[in-house]
mmCIF file of C-alpha atoms in Angstrom:
data_model
loop_
_atom_site.group_PDB
_atom_site.id
_atom_site.type_symbol
_atom_site.label_atom_id
_atom_site.label_comp_id
_atom_site.label_asym_id
_atom_site.label_seq_id
_atom_site.Cartn_x
_atom_site.Cartn_y
_atom_site.Cartn_z
ATOM 1 C CA MET A 1 0.000 0.000 0.000
ATOM 2 C CA ILE A 2 1.291 3.472 -0.900
ATOM 3 C CA HIS A 3 1.270 6.060 1.901
ATOM 4 C CA ASN A 4 1.361 9.841 1.442
ATOM 5 C CA PRO A 5 2.243 9.832 -2.279
ATOM 6 C CA ILE A 6 3.863 12.972 -3.653
ATOM 7 C CA ILE A 7 1.864 12.612 -6.913
ATOM 8 C CA GLU A 8 -1.685 11.283 -7.166
ATOM 9 C CA PHE A 9 -3.449 10.691 -10.470
ATOM 10 C CA ASP A 10 -6.961 9.330 -9.930
ATOM 11 C CA LYS A 11 -9.070 8.505 -13.005
ATOM 12 C CA VAL A 12 -7.675 11.482 -14.916
ATOM 13 C CA VAL A 13 -9.298 12.316 -18.230
ATOM 14 C CA PHE A 14 -7.969 14.937 -20.651
ATOM 15 C CA SER A 15 -9.034 15.905 -24.161
ATOM 16 C CA TYR A 16 -7.702 18.136 -26.907
ATOM 17 C CA GLY A 17 -10.921 19.387 -28.462
ATOM 18 C CA HIS A 18 -13.055 16.320 -29.186
ATOM 19 C CA THR A 19 -10.113 13.915 -28.967
ATOM 20 C CA GLU A 20 -9.697 12.225 -25.604
ATOM 21 C CA VAL A 21 -5.971 11.809 -24.933
ATOM 22 C CA LEU A 22 -6.003 10.393 -21.384
ATOM 23 C CA HIS A 23 -8.631 7.802 -20.485
ATOM 24 C CA GLU A 24 -9.132 7.585 -16.712
ATOM 25 C CA ILE A 25 -5.436 7.141 -15.891
ATOM 26 C CA SER A 26 -4.594 6.378 -12.267
ATOM 27 C CA PHE A 27 -1.204 6.045 -10.571
ATOM 28 C CA GLN A 28 0.658 7.200 -7.474
ATOM 29 C CA ILE A 29 4.299 8.146 -6.960
ATOM 30 C CA ASN A 30 6.117 8.145 -3.632
ATOM 31 C CA LYS A 31 8.637 10.662 -2.399
ATOM 32 C CA GLY A 32 12.172 9.758 -3.468
ATOM 33 C CA GLU A 33 11.163 7.490 -6.350
ATOM 34 C CA VAL A 34 12.625 7.764 -9.848
ATOM 35 C CA ILE A 35 9.829 6.857 -12.246
ATOM 36 C CA GLY A 36 10.227 6.189 -15.954
ATOM 37 C CA LEU A 37 7.252 7.256 -18.074
ATOM 38 C CA LEU A 38 7.162 5.378 -21.372
ATOM 39 C CA GLY A 39 4.839 5.171 -24.340
ATOM 40 C CA PRO A 40 4.639 5.575 -28.112
ATOM 41 C CA ASN A 41 4.388 9.033 -29.625
ATOM 42 C CA GLY A 42 0.991 10.514 -28.842
ATOM 43 C CA ALA A 43 0.334 8.134 -25.940
ATOM 44 C CA GLY A 44 -0.172 10.975 -23.435
ATOM 45 C CA LYS A 45 3.207 11.180 -21.675
ATOM 46 C CA SER A 46 3.881 14.882 -22.216
ATOM 47 C CA THR A 47 0.237 15.692 -21.494
ATOM 48 C CA SER A 48 0.479 13.895 -18.147
ATOM 49 C CA LEU A 49 3.621 15.843 -17.233
ATOM 50 C CA LYS A 50 1.994 19.140 -18.184
ATOM 51 C CA ILE A 51 -1.004 18.344 -15.976
ATOM 52 C CA ILE A 52 1.306 17.583 -13.043
ATOM 53 C CA ALA A 53 3.201 20.818 -13.726
ATOM 54 C CA GLY A 54 -0.045 22.809 -13.634
ATOM 55 C CA ILE A 55 0.204 23.837 -17.279
ATOM 56 C CA LEU A 56 -2.864 21.883 -18.400
ATOM 57 C CA SER A 57 -6.011 21.112 -16.424
ATOM 58 C CA ALA A 58 -7.634 17.677 -16.457
ATOM 59 C CA ASP A 59 -11.205 17.419 -17.736
ATOM 60 C CA SER A 60 -12.072 15.159 -14.823
ATOM 61 C CA GLY A 61 -10.438 13.088 -12.135
ATOM 62 C CA ILE A 62 -8.273 14.101 -9.193
ATOM 63 C CA VAL A 63 -4.683 15.353 -9.403
ATOM 64 C CA ARG A 64 -2.688 16.140 -6.272
ATOM 65 C CA VAL A 65 0.982 17.063 -5.982
ATOM 66 C CA GLU A 66 2.489 17.154 -2.477
ATOM 67 C CA GLY A 67 -1.063 17.303 -1.143
ATOM 68 C CA PHE A 68 -2.041 20.320 -3.266
ATOM 69 C CA ARG A 69 -5.061 19.905 -5.538
ATOM 70 C CA LEU A 70 -4.611 20.852 -9.181
ATOM 71 C CA PRO A 71 -5.481 23.109 -10.872
ATOM 72 C CA ASP A 72 -6.756 25.136 -7.901
ATOM 73 C CA GLU A 73 -3.417 25.183 -6.074
ATOM 74 C CA ALA A 74 -1.106 25.258 -9.098
ATOM 75 C CA ILE A 75 1.006 28.136 -7.734
ATOM 76 C CA GLN A 76 1.896 26.165 -4.607
ATOM 77 C CA VAL A 77 2.847 23.169 -6.756
ATOM 78 C CA LYS A 78 5.056 25.195 -9.090
ATOM 79 C CA GLN A 79 7.017 26.687 -6.206
ATOM 80 C CA ASN A 80 8.621 23.328 -5.446
ATOM 81 C CA LEU A 81 8.726 21.870 -8.944
ATOM 82 C CA GLY A 82 11.483 21.633 -11.541
ATOM 83 C CA TYR A 83 10.276 21.000 -15.107
ATOM 84 C CA VAL A 84 12.203 20.381 -18.318
ATOM 85 C CA PRO A 85 9.692 20.278 -21.209
ATOM 86 C CA GLU A 86 10.262 18.348 -24.421
ATOM 87 C CA VAL A 87 9.965 21.564 -26.425
ATOM 88 C CA ALA A 88 10.635 24.901 -24.769
ATOM 89 C CA ILE A 89 10.527 28.448 -26.092
ATOM 90 C CA LEU A 90 13.305 30.440 -24.428
ATOM 91 C CA PHE A 91 13.673 34.201 -24.125
ATOM 92 C CA GLU A 92 16.236 34.305 -26.903
ATOM 93 C CA SER A 93 17.177 37.943 -26.381
ATOM 94 C CA LEU A 94 18.594 37.015 -22.957
ATOM 95 C CA THR A 95 22.036 35.611 -22.339
ATOM 96 C CA GLY A 96 22.460 32.244 -20.655
ATOM 97 C CA GLN A 97 23.439 34.023 -17.440
ATOM 98 C CA GLU A 98 20.423 36.351 -17.612
ATOM 99 C CA PHE A 99 17.980 33.516 -18.263
ATOM 100 C CA LEU A 100 19.227 31.530 -15.267
ATOM 101 C CA GLU A 101 19.079 34.669 -13.107
ATOM 102 C CA LEU A 102 15.481 35.266 -14.211
ATOM 103 C CA MET A 103 14.446 31.693 -13.393
ATOM 104 C CA GLY A 104 16.160 31.771 -10.012
ATOM 105 C CA ARG A 105 14.653 35.116 -9.027
ATOM 106 C CA LEU A 106 11.183 33.969 -10.020
ATOM 107 C CA HIS A 107 11.650 31.233 -7.399
ATOM 108 C CA ASP A 108 13.004 33.700 -4.828
ATOM 109 C CA VAL A 109 16.425 32.078 -4.585
ATOM 110 C CA PRO A 110 18.623 34.368 -2.427
ATOM 111 C CA GLU A 111 20.946 36.343 -4.708
ATOM 112 C CA GLU A 112 24.245 35.109 -3.290
ATOM 113 C CA THR A 113 23.051 31.510 -3.422
ATOM 114 C CA LEU A 114 21.685 32.043 -6.919
ATOM 115 C CA GLN A 115 24.945 33.396 -8.308
ATOM 116 C CA PHE A 116 26.903 30.533 -6.747
ATOM 117 C CA ARG A 117 24.545 27.915 -8.202
ATOM 118 C CA ILE A 118 24.586 29.560 -11.642
ATOM 119 C CA ALA A 119 28.384 29.602 -11.679
ATOM 120 C CA GLU A 120 28.547 25.927 -10.709
ATOM 121 C CA ILE A 121 25.942 24.896 -13.299
ATOM 122 C CA LEU A 122 27.619 26.836 -16.103
ATOM 123 C CA GLU A 123 31.034 25.428 -15.193
ATOM 124 C CA THR A 124 29.723 21.870 -15.016
ATOM 125 C CA PHE A 125 28.016 22.195 -18.400
ATOM 126 C CA ASN A 126 31.074 23.891 -19.995
ATOM 127 C CA LEU A 127 29.059 27.059 -20.624
ATOM 128 C CA THR A 128 31.032 29.571 -18.556
ATOM 129 C CA SER A 129 32.597 31.201 -21.600
ATOM 130 C CA ASP A 130 29.163 31.385 -23.283
ATOM 131 C CA ARG A 131 27.301 32.871 -20.322
ATOM 132 C CA VAL A 132 27.184 36.369 -21.879
ATOM 133 C CA SER A 133 26.094 35.112 -25.316
ATOM 134 C CA ARG A 134 22.441 35.445 -26.279
ATOM 135 C CA LEU A 135 20.384 32.259 -26.262
ATOM 136 C CA ASP A 136 19.578 32.647 -29.951
ATOM 137 C CA ALA A 137 23.263 31.892 -30.607
ATOM 138 C CA TYR A 138 23.199 28.677 -28.538
ATOM 139 C CA SER A 139 23.089 25.217 -30.110
ATOM 140 C CA LYS A 140 20.256 22.816 -29.247
ATOM 141 C CA GLY A 141 22.485 20.997 -26.784
ATOM 142 C CA MET A 142 23.545 24.232 -25.093
ATOM 143 C CA ARG A 143 19.915 25.297 -24.734
ATOM 144 C CA GLN A 144 19.052 21.931 -23.244
ATOM 145 C CA LYS A 145 21.772 22.353 -20.623
ATOM 146 C CA ILE A 146 20.391 25.776 -19.718
ATOM 147 C CA LEU A 147 16.880 24.317 -19.395
ATOM 148 C CA ILE A 148 18.082 21.531 -17.118
ATOM 149 C CA GLY A 149 20.058 23.999 -15.031
ATOM 150 C CA SER A 150 17.099 26.367 -14.713
ATOM 151 C CA ALA A 151 14.889 23.500 -13.507
ATOM 152 C CA LEU A 152 17.312 22.731 -10.659
ATOM 153 C CA LEU A 153 18.296 26.241 -9.508
ATOM 154 C CA HIS A 154 15.697 26.439 -6.728
ATOM 155 C CA ASN A 155 16.529 22.940 -5.463
ATOM 156 C CA PRO A 156 13.037 21.489 -6.041
ATOM 157 C CA ASP A 157 11.862 18.273 -4.383
ATOM 158 C CA LEU A 158 9.945 17.142 -7.492
ATOM 159 C CA ILE A 159 11.571 17.115 -10.934
ATOM 160 C CA LEU A 160 9.717 16.432 -14.201
ATOM 161 C CA LEU A 161 11.883 15.589 -17.203
ATOM 162 C CA ASP A 162 10.479 15.224 -20.724
ATOM 163 C CA GLU A 163 13.185 13.806 -23.030
ATOM 164 C CA PRO A 164 15.963 15.607 -21.105
ATOM 165 C CA LEU A 165 18.817 14.054 -23.123
ATOM 166 C CA SER A 166 17.565 15.518 -26.407
ATOM 167 C CA GLY A 167 20.375 17.319 -28.216
ATOM 168 C CA LEU A 168 23.054 16.467 -25.646
ATOM 169 C CA ASP A 169 26.391 15.004 -26.637
ATOM 170 C CA VAL A 170 27.517 11.671 -25.191
ATOM 171 C CA ASN A 171 29.540 13.158 -22.335
ATOM 172 C CA ALA A 172 26.752 15.504 -21.269
ATOM 173 C CA ALA A 173 24.187 12.696 -21.451
ATOM 174 C CA ILE A 174 26.342 10.493 -19.214
ATOM 175 C CA MET A 175 26.733 13.352 -16.740
ATOM 176 C CA ILE A 176 22.953 13.925 -16.647
ATOM 177 C CA LYS A 177 22.353 10.235 -15.928
ATOM 178 C CA ASP A 178 24.822 10.394 -13.046
ATOM 179 C CA LEU A 179 23.190 13.614 -11.847
ATOM 180 C CA LEU A 180 19.774 11.938 -11.797
ATOM 181 C CA ALA A 181 21.153 9.147 -9.653
ATOM 182 C CA ALA A 182 22.670 11.695 -7.249
ATOM 183 C CA LEU A 183 19.420 13.678 -7.067
ATOM 184 C CA ALA A 184 17.503 10.494 -6.302
ATOM 185 C CA ALA A 185 20.017 9.615 -3.590
ATOM 186 C CA ALA A 186 19.391 13.074 -2.116
ATOM 187 C CA GLY A 187 15.684 12.244 -1.781
ATOM 188 C CA LYS A 188 14.335 14.020 -4.853
ATOM 189 C CA THR A 189 11.342 12.587 -6.678
ATOM 190 C CA ILE A 190 11.887 12.338 -10.438
ATOM 191 C CA LEU A 191 9.380 11.589 -13.192
ATOM 192 C CA TYR A 192 11.365 10.886 -16.331
ATOM 193 C CA SER A 193 9.769 10.554 -19.774
ATOM 194 C CA SER A 194 12.060 9.174 -22.436
ATOM 195 C CA HIS A 195 12.320 7.009 -25.541
ATOM 196 C CA VAL A 196 15.842 5.940 -24.484
ATOM 197 C CA LEU A 197 14.765 2.744 -22.776
ATOM 198 C CA ASP A 198 18.187 1.521 -21.670
ATOM 199 C CA VAL A 199 18.625 4.718 -19.631
ATOM 200 C CA VAL A 200 15.193 4.270 -18.034
ATOM 201 C CA GLU A 201 16.049 0.656 -17.239
ATOM 202 C CA LYS A 202 19.250 1.715 -15.475
ATOM 203 C CA VAL A 203 18.144 4.769 -13.486
ATOM 204 C CA CYS A 204 14.439 4.261 -12.688
ATOM 205 C CA ASP A 205 12.924 2.469 -9.679
ATOM 206 C CA ARG A 206 9.587 1.934 -11.431
ATOM 207 C CA VAL A 207 8.252 2.176 -14.937
ATOM 208 C CA LEU A 208 4.844 3.402 -16.077
ATOM 209 C CA ILE A 209 3.855 2.550 -19.649
ATOM 210 C CA ILE A 210 1.056 4.505 -21.328
ATOM 211 C CA ASP A 211 -0.450 3.406 -24.625
ATOM 212 C CA GLN A 212 -3.315 5.151 -26.413
ATOM 213 C CA GLY A 213 -4.059 7.194 -23.317
ATOM 214 C CA LYS A 214 -4.292 4.234 -20.948
ATOM 215 C CA LEU A 215 -1.888 3.001 -18.280
ATOM 216 C CA ILE A 216 -0.992 -0.537 -19.357
ATOM 217 C CA ALA A 217 1.932 -1.326 -17.010
ATOM 218 C CA ASP A 218 3.288 -0.212 -13.634
ATOM 219 C CA GLY A 219 6.228 -1.967 -12.009
ATOM 220 C CA THR A 220 9.987 -2.303 -11.788
ATOM 221 C CA SER A 221 11.902 -3.136 -14.953
ATOM 222 C CA ARG A 222 12.732 -6.529 -13.487
ATOM 223 C CA SER A 223 9.140 -7.340 -12.508
ATOM 224 C CA LEU A 224 7.801 -6.288 -15.909
ATOM 225 C CA MET A 225 10.416 -8.431 -17.671
ATOM 226 C CA ALA A 226 9.471 -11.392 -15.476
ATOM 227 C CA GLU A 227 5.727 -10.917 -15.998
ATOM 228 C CA THR A 228 6.067 -10.708 -19.773
ATOM 229 C CA ASN A 229 8.924 -13.217 -20.072
ATOM 230 C CA GLN A 230 11.034 -10.672 -21.961
ATOM 231 C CA PRO A 231 14.818 -10.150 -21.638
ATOM 232 C CA THR A 232 14.896 -6.329 -21.748
ATOM 233 C CA LEU A 233 12.680 -3.353 -21.046
ATOM 234 C CA GLU A 234 12.683 -2.597 -24.772
ATOM 235 C CA ALA A 235 11.269 -6.056 -25.459
ATOM 236 C CA VAL A 236 8.637 -5.501 -22.755
ATOM 237 C CA PHE A 237 7.681 -2.198 -24.351
ATOM 238 C CA ARG A 238 7.383 -3.768 -27.801
ATOM 239 C CA LYS A 239 5.209 -6.603 -26.526
ATOM 240 C CA LEU A 240 2.858 -4.495 -24.412
ATOM 241 C CA THR A 241 2.379 -1.716 -26.964
ATOM 242 C CA GLY A 242 2.135 -4.062 -29.933
ATOM 243 C CA ALA A 243 5.007 -2.344 -31.707
ATOM 244 C CA ALA A 244 5.567 -3.655 -35.205
ATOM 245 C CA GLU A 245 8.663 -5.695 -35.966
ATOM 246 C CA THR A 246 11.320 -3.484 -37.491
ATOM 247 C CA GLY A 247 12.931 -6.185 -39.645
ATOM 248 C CA PRO A 248 10.585 -6.029 -42.658
ATOM 249 C CA GLY A 249 10.791 -2.238 -42.852
ATOM 250 C CA VAL A 250 14.575 -2.260 -42.589
ATOM 251 C CA HIS A 251 14.894 -4.890 -45.319
ATOM 252 C CA ARG A 252 12.487 -2.963 -47.533
ATOM 253 C CA ILE A 253 14.533 0.253 -47.276
ATOM 254 C CA ILE A 254 17.856 -1.575 -47.831
ATOM 255 C CA ALA A 255 16.419 -3.354 -50.864
ATOM 256 C CA ALA A 256 15.164 -0.050 -52.266
ATOM 257 C CA LEU A 257 18.582 1.563 -51.791
ATOM 258 C CA GLN A 258 20.289 -1.332 -53.545
ATOM 259 C CA SER A 259 17.897 -1.436 -56.488
#
């Protein structure tokens, strides 16, 4: 039995216009857990994260974060939340330093603490020399580092990550994976949506799989592999979501290229 969950989703329904995207999804997440959120494109992963972040409001059902009811208490939720969206529009006229300062001040981080944290984040991400460059001159990977840094500046207890490794080079991606493990060890709760299943398998305590707006699996990677008699989380995902075999498509493209 789960006690005092930090996130509660109870029969949540959400629609875009006349299209229902989430169909009475229910799950709970405990404090300190690292949860992988998986599903095909359009399954409802990003929508679920946006509802938890207070960006979207559910049509029906109950959503609570740290005991606060959404959407009524969205401001209280956002105060202790770090969120890295899959697609973000930055204030491109600001420099990297200015953007981080803005995000930290919006969360009332004391100025001395803020400047120290910004300096450490920029140094860790090899962005110190670029801190005075405008964001419109940053590469995709550089922007992603700034987004991740801005989500952590106020030291939130709950962190939502939607494809956080997008655009990062190999070294940065490895560092982020190690950072997630360290944050989890520090007691943070992390909800991590990704298509990189081997990373989810390595860093997540539990896995939630959404398909066509419904929760179809909830368990550890090991338990899901045992239940489905599959050797890897990727194989579990393929079986549960009915993903098509890739072999025929690959052979078809190769044959076309060789013709």
